[in-house]
Structures are given as structure tokens and as C-alpha cells.
């Protein structure tokens, strides 16, 4: 039995929130400087954003047998579609399927809320980004088919130095 077998994917609770910034920072360290400029490496999702998402049931965590948070997925709504805002797994626990399990839970929640599609933005070329999402049913969404909010998000990412970003979409069951 692998360590991942003892990991639970659960709705985030207030006690989980303090651990999320450290996970996000550790995951950011994996990105090459050309993809994630140094000025962005120290940025994390605002505590108020996480608290609101936790309260709204849009935040899930992967917890180990000791209750320690190993990763998280944060959802929102963009252009009327369920949207993966952020997903990070601590590098010490990468490669165990936690990202796939977090993604699956986030997608199930979107379907349960009646959304027909899920969207996200990601790097086109990094193996743990667009190729990972393709394996989970996402396809690239051409810029001409992006809604105004998703287009604005991609433009804002570009303006902060995040290049080679794409939007992706998948139907929800």
C-alpha cells in the first residue's frame, strides 16, 4: 500500500488554511525562472480569498494520516464556468496521484453544482501543467473561444511575466 492510499481529499477547514501558503511556495520553487519570474515566486493566494473559498465550499485539501496538509485545489467561477484557480501539491508528495485526486474532487464539485464545463489557465509546455490536464480530459481552448473574464485573466498573467500560458476546458459529467 502506498503513502497515497492513506491520504484523504476533504473539504478544507479553517485549521487547514495556514498550511496552504507554504505548499504554494514550495510548489512554485519547481518552476524555471523563465516561466515563473522571481518577483512572482513569493506571491501566494490571499488569506481572505482562501477563507472565502473555504466558507463557500470551493477549497479542498489532501491530508496525510497525521492530518498534515499535503496539497490543495481552489475553484472559482469564470465566465459562468467552474474554474480551477489554483492547485498545488507539496513537492515532497509529488508523483503520488494527489494532484489527480484533488482535480477529480474539484471537478465532481463543479458537476454537483450544475456546471457544464470546467476551465483553467496553465503553462502549455511544462509536464505537470498542460500535459497533466490533457490526461484528465482537458483540451486547449483557443483564445477566440475564451470568454471576456478568461481572456482578461490570460492577459493579466502575461502582463505579470507569465508567458506560454493557455486556457483549457473540459466538459463536466
Short mmCIF file of C-alpha atoms in Angstrom, two decimals:
data_model
loop_
_atom_site.label_atom_id
_atom_site.label_comp_id
_atom_site.label_asym_id
_atom_site.label_seq_id
_atom_site.Cartn_x
_atom_site.Cartn_y
_atom_site.Cartn_z
CA UNK A 1 0.00 0.00 0.00
CA UNK A 2 1.47 3.39 -0.99
CA UNK A 3 1.52 6.54 1.09
CA UNK A 4 -1.12 8.00 -1.22
CA UNK A 5 -3.54 5.29 -0.07
CA UNK A 6 -3.56 6.93 3.34
CA UNK A 7 -4.28 10.41 2.01
CA UNK A 8 -7.76 11.89 2.29
CA UNK A 9 -9.19 14.53 -0.03
CA UNK A 10 -11.52 16.64 2.09
CA UNK A 11 -13.26 20.00 2.12
CA UNK A 12 -10.86 22.49 3.64
CA UNK A 13 -11.48 23.55 7.20
CA UNK A 14 -10.29 26.82 8.78
CA UNK A 15 -7.48 24.93 10.57
CA UNK A 16 -6.06 23.84 7.18
CA UNK A 17 -5.67 27.36 5.78
CA UNK A 18 -2.38 28.37 7.47
CA UNK A 19 -0.55 25.50 5.74
CA UNK A 20 -1.51 26.45 2.19
CA UNK A 21 0.92 29.33 1.56
CA UNK A 22 3.94 27.15 2.39
CA UNK A 23 2.71 24.48 -0.02
CA UNK A 24 2.18 27.06 -2.74
CA UNK A 25 5.68 28.50 -2.21
CA UNK A 26 7.31 25.05 -2.24
CA UNK A 27 5.49 24.16 -5.47
CA UNK A 28 6.50 27.50 -7.05
CA UNK A 29 10.15 26.63 -6.48
CA UNK A 30 9.81 23.86 -9.09
CA UNK A 31 9.19 26.33 -11.93
CA UNK A 32 12.12 27.52 -14.02
CA UNK A 33 12.81 31.26 -13.60
CA UNK A 34 11.92 31.82 -17.27
CA UNK A 35 8.40 30.59 -16.54
CA UNK A 36 7.85 31.97 -13.06
CA UNK A 37 9.79 35.21 -12.64
CA UNK A 38 11.48 35.71 -9.26
CA UNK A 39 9.15 38.60 -8.42
CA UNK A 40 6.18 36.18 -8.55
CA UNK A 41 7.76 33.32 -6.57
CA UNK A 42 6.84 34.82 -3.23
CA UNK A 43 3.20 35.51 -4.09
CA UNK A 44 0.51 33.28 -2.69
CA UNK A 45 -3.25 33.27 -2.75
CA UNK A 46 -4.50 35.86 -0.28
CA UNK A 47 -5.64 34.53 3.08
CA UNK A 48 -9.01 36.29 2.65
CA UNK A 49 -9.50 34.57 -0.72
CA UNK A 50 -8.76 31.18 0.80
CA UNK A 51 -11.08 31.84 3.75
CA UNK A 52 -13.92 32.87 1.43
CA UNK A 53 -13.38 29.79 -0.75
CA UNK A 54 -13.30 27.54 2.31
CA UNK A 55 -16.54 29.08 3.55
CA UNK A 56 -18.15 28.64 0.09
CA UNK A 57 -17.04 25.01 -0.30
CA UNK A 58 -14.63 25.76 -3.16
CA UNK A 59 -11.42 24.60 -1.48
CA UNK A 60 -10.20 21.04 -0.90
CA UNK A 61 -7.08 19.69 0.74
CA UNK A 62 -5.14 16.45 0.61
CA UNK A 63 -4.29 15.39 4.16
CA UNK A 64 -1.91 12.70 5.30
CA UNK A 65 -2.66 10.15 8.02
CA UNK A 66 -1.35 12.62 10.61
CA UNK A 67 -3.73 15.32 9.35
CA UNK A 68 -0.94 17.37 7.77
CA UNK A 69 -1.96 19.19 4.58
CA UNK A 70 -0.05 17.94 1.53
CA UNK A 71 -1.80 19.84 -1.26
CA UNK A 72 -4.87 21.83 -2.18
CA UNK A 73 -7.24 22.77 -5.02
CA UNK A 74 -9.10 26.07 -5.18
CA UNK A 75 -12.07 26.60 -7.50
CA UNK A 76 -13.91 29.69 -8.64
CA UNK A 77 -16.28 30.77 -11.36
CA UNK A 78 -15.04 32.47 -14.53
CA UNK A 79 -17.37 33.43 -17.36
CA UNK A 80 -20.07 31.30 -15.77
CA UNK A 81 -17.89 28.16 -15.78
CA UNK A 82 -16.35 26.21 -12.89
CA UNK A 83 -12.70 27.22 -12.87
CA UNK A 84 -9.57 25.79 -11.27
CA UNK A 85 -7.96 28.89 -9.77
CA UNK A 86 -5.01 27.16 -8.11
CA UNK A 87 -3.80 23.66 -7.40
CA UNK A 88 -0.58 22.77 -5.61
CA UNK A 89 0.91 19.65 -4.09
CA UNK A 90 3.97 19.93 -1.89
CA UNK A 91 6.97 18.63 -3.89
CA UNK A 92 7.72 16.09 -1.15
CA UNK A 93 4.45 14.38 -2.10
CA UNK A 94 4.54 14.81 -5.88
CA UNK A 95 4.10 11.81 -8.15
CA UNK A 96 1.67 10.02 -5.82
CA UNK A 97 -1.53 10.94 -7.66
CA UNK A 98 -2.57 13.64 -5.19
CA UNK A 99 -2.99 16.26 -7.91
CA UNK A 100 -5.22 13.92 -9.88
CA UNK A 101 -7.32 13.19 -6.81
CA UNK A 102 -7.64 16.87 -5.92
CA UNK A 103 -8.59 17.69 -9.51
CA UNK A 104 -11.19 14.91 -9.59
CA UNK A 105 -12.76 16.19 -6.36
CA UNK A 106 -12.87 19.75 -7.70
CA UNK A 107 -14.49 18.58 -10.95
CA UNK A 108 -17.06 16.47 -9.08
CA UNK A 109 -17.98 19.52 -7.01
CA UNK A 110 -18.48 21.60 -10.15
CA UNK A 111 -20.70 18.96 -11.71
CA UNK A 112 -22.64 18.70 -8.46
CA UNK A 113 -23.28 22.43 -8.60
CA UNK A 114 -24.69 22.12 -12.11
CA UNK A 115 -21.77 23.49 -14.11
CA UNK A 116 -21.37 22.03 -17.60
CA UNK A 117 -17.72 22.96 -18.15
CA UNK A 118 -14.54 23.49 -16.19
CA UNK A 119 -11.77 25.84 -17.26
CA UNK A 120 -8.26 26.71 -16.12
CA UNK A 121 -5.14 28.51 -17.25
CA UNK A 122 -1.77 26.79 -17.22
CA UNK A 123 1.64 26.61 -18.83
CA UNK A 124 1.48 24.97 -22.24
CA UNK A 125 4.84 23.21 -22.06
CA UNK A 126 5.56 22.01 -18.53
CA UNK A 127 4.83 18.29 -17.98
CA UNK A 128 2.98 18.86 -14.72
CA UNK A 129 0.79 21.53 -16.36
CA UNK A 130 -1.00 21.28 -19.73
CA UNK A 131 0.08 17.65 -20.42
CA UNK A 132 -1.20 16.66 -16.96
CA UNK A 133 -4.56 18.34 -17.57
CA UNK A 134 -4.85 16.78 -21.05
CA UNK A 135 -4.57 13.35 -19.40
CA UNK A 136 -7.55 14.37 -17.29
CA UNK A 137 -9.85 15.35 -20.15
CA UNK A 138 -8.95 19.00 -20.69
CA UNK A 139 -8.32 20.43 -24.15
CA UNK A 140 -6.77 23.72 -25.14
CA UNK A 141 -9.33 26.47 -25.52
CA UNK A 142 -8.43 28.76 -28.43
CA UNK A 143 -8.28 32.45 -27.50
CA UNK A 144 -11.18 33.15 -29.85
CA UNK A 145 -13.40 30.88 -27.73
CA UNK A 146 -12.41 32.30 -24.34
CA UNK A 147 -14.96 34.44 -22.57
CA UNK A 148 -14.11 38.00 -21.54
CA UNK A 149 -13.06 37.16 -17.98
CA UNK A 150 -10.84 34.27 -19.07
CA UNK A 151 -9.30 36.46 -21.77
CA UNK A 152 -8.64 39.16 -19.16
CA UNK A 153 -7.07 36.58 -16.84
CA UNK A 154 -4.68 35.39 -19.56
CA UNK A 155 -3.78 39.00 -20.40
CA UNK A 156 -3.15 39.77 -16.72
CA UNK A 157 -0.93 36.69 -16.39
CA UNK A 158 1.03 37.77 -19.45
CA UNK A 159 1.43 41.29 -18.04
CA UNK A 160 2.97 39.90 -14.82
CA UNK A 161 5.56 37.91 -16.78
CA UNK A 162 3.80 34.55 -17.06
CA UNK A 163 4.32 33.58 -20.68
CA UNK A 164 3.44 30.46 -22.65
CA UNK A 165 0.11 30.26 -20.83
CA UNK A 166 -3.02 28.75 -22.33
CA UNK A 167 -6.63 28.29 -21.33
CA UNK A 168 -8.06 24.78 -21.18
CA UNK A 169 -11.59 23.41 -20.90
CA UNK A 170 -13.36 20.11 -20.32
CA UNK A 171 -16.98 19.11 -20.08
CA UNK A 172 -18.31 18.06 -16.71
CA UNK A 173 -20.45 14.93 -16.39
#
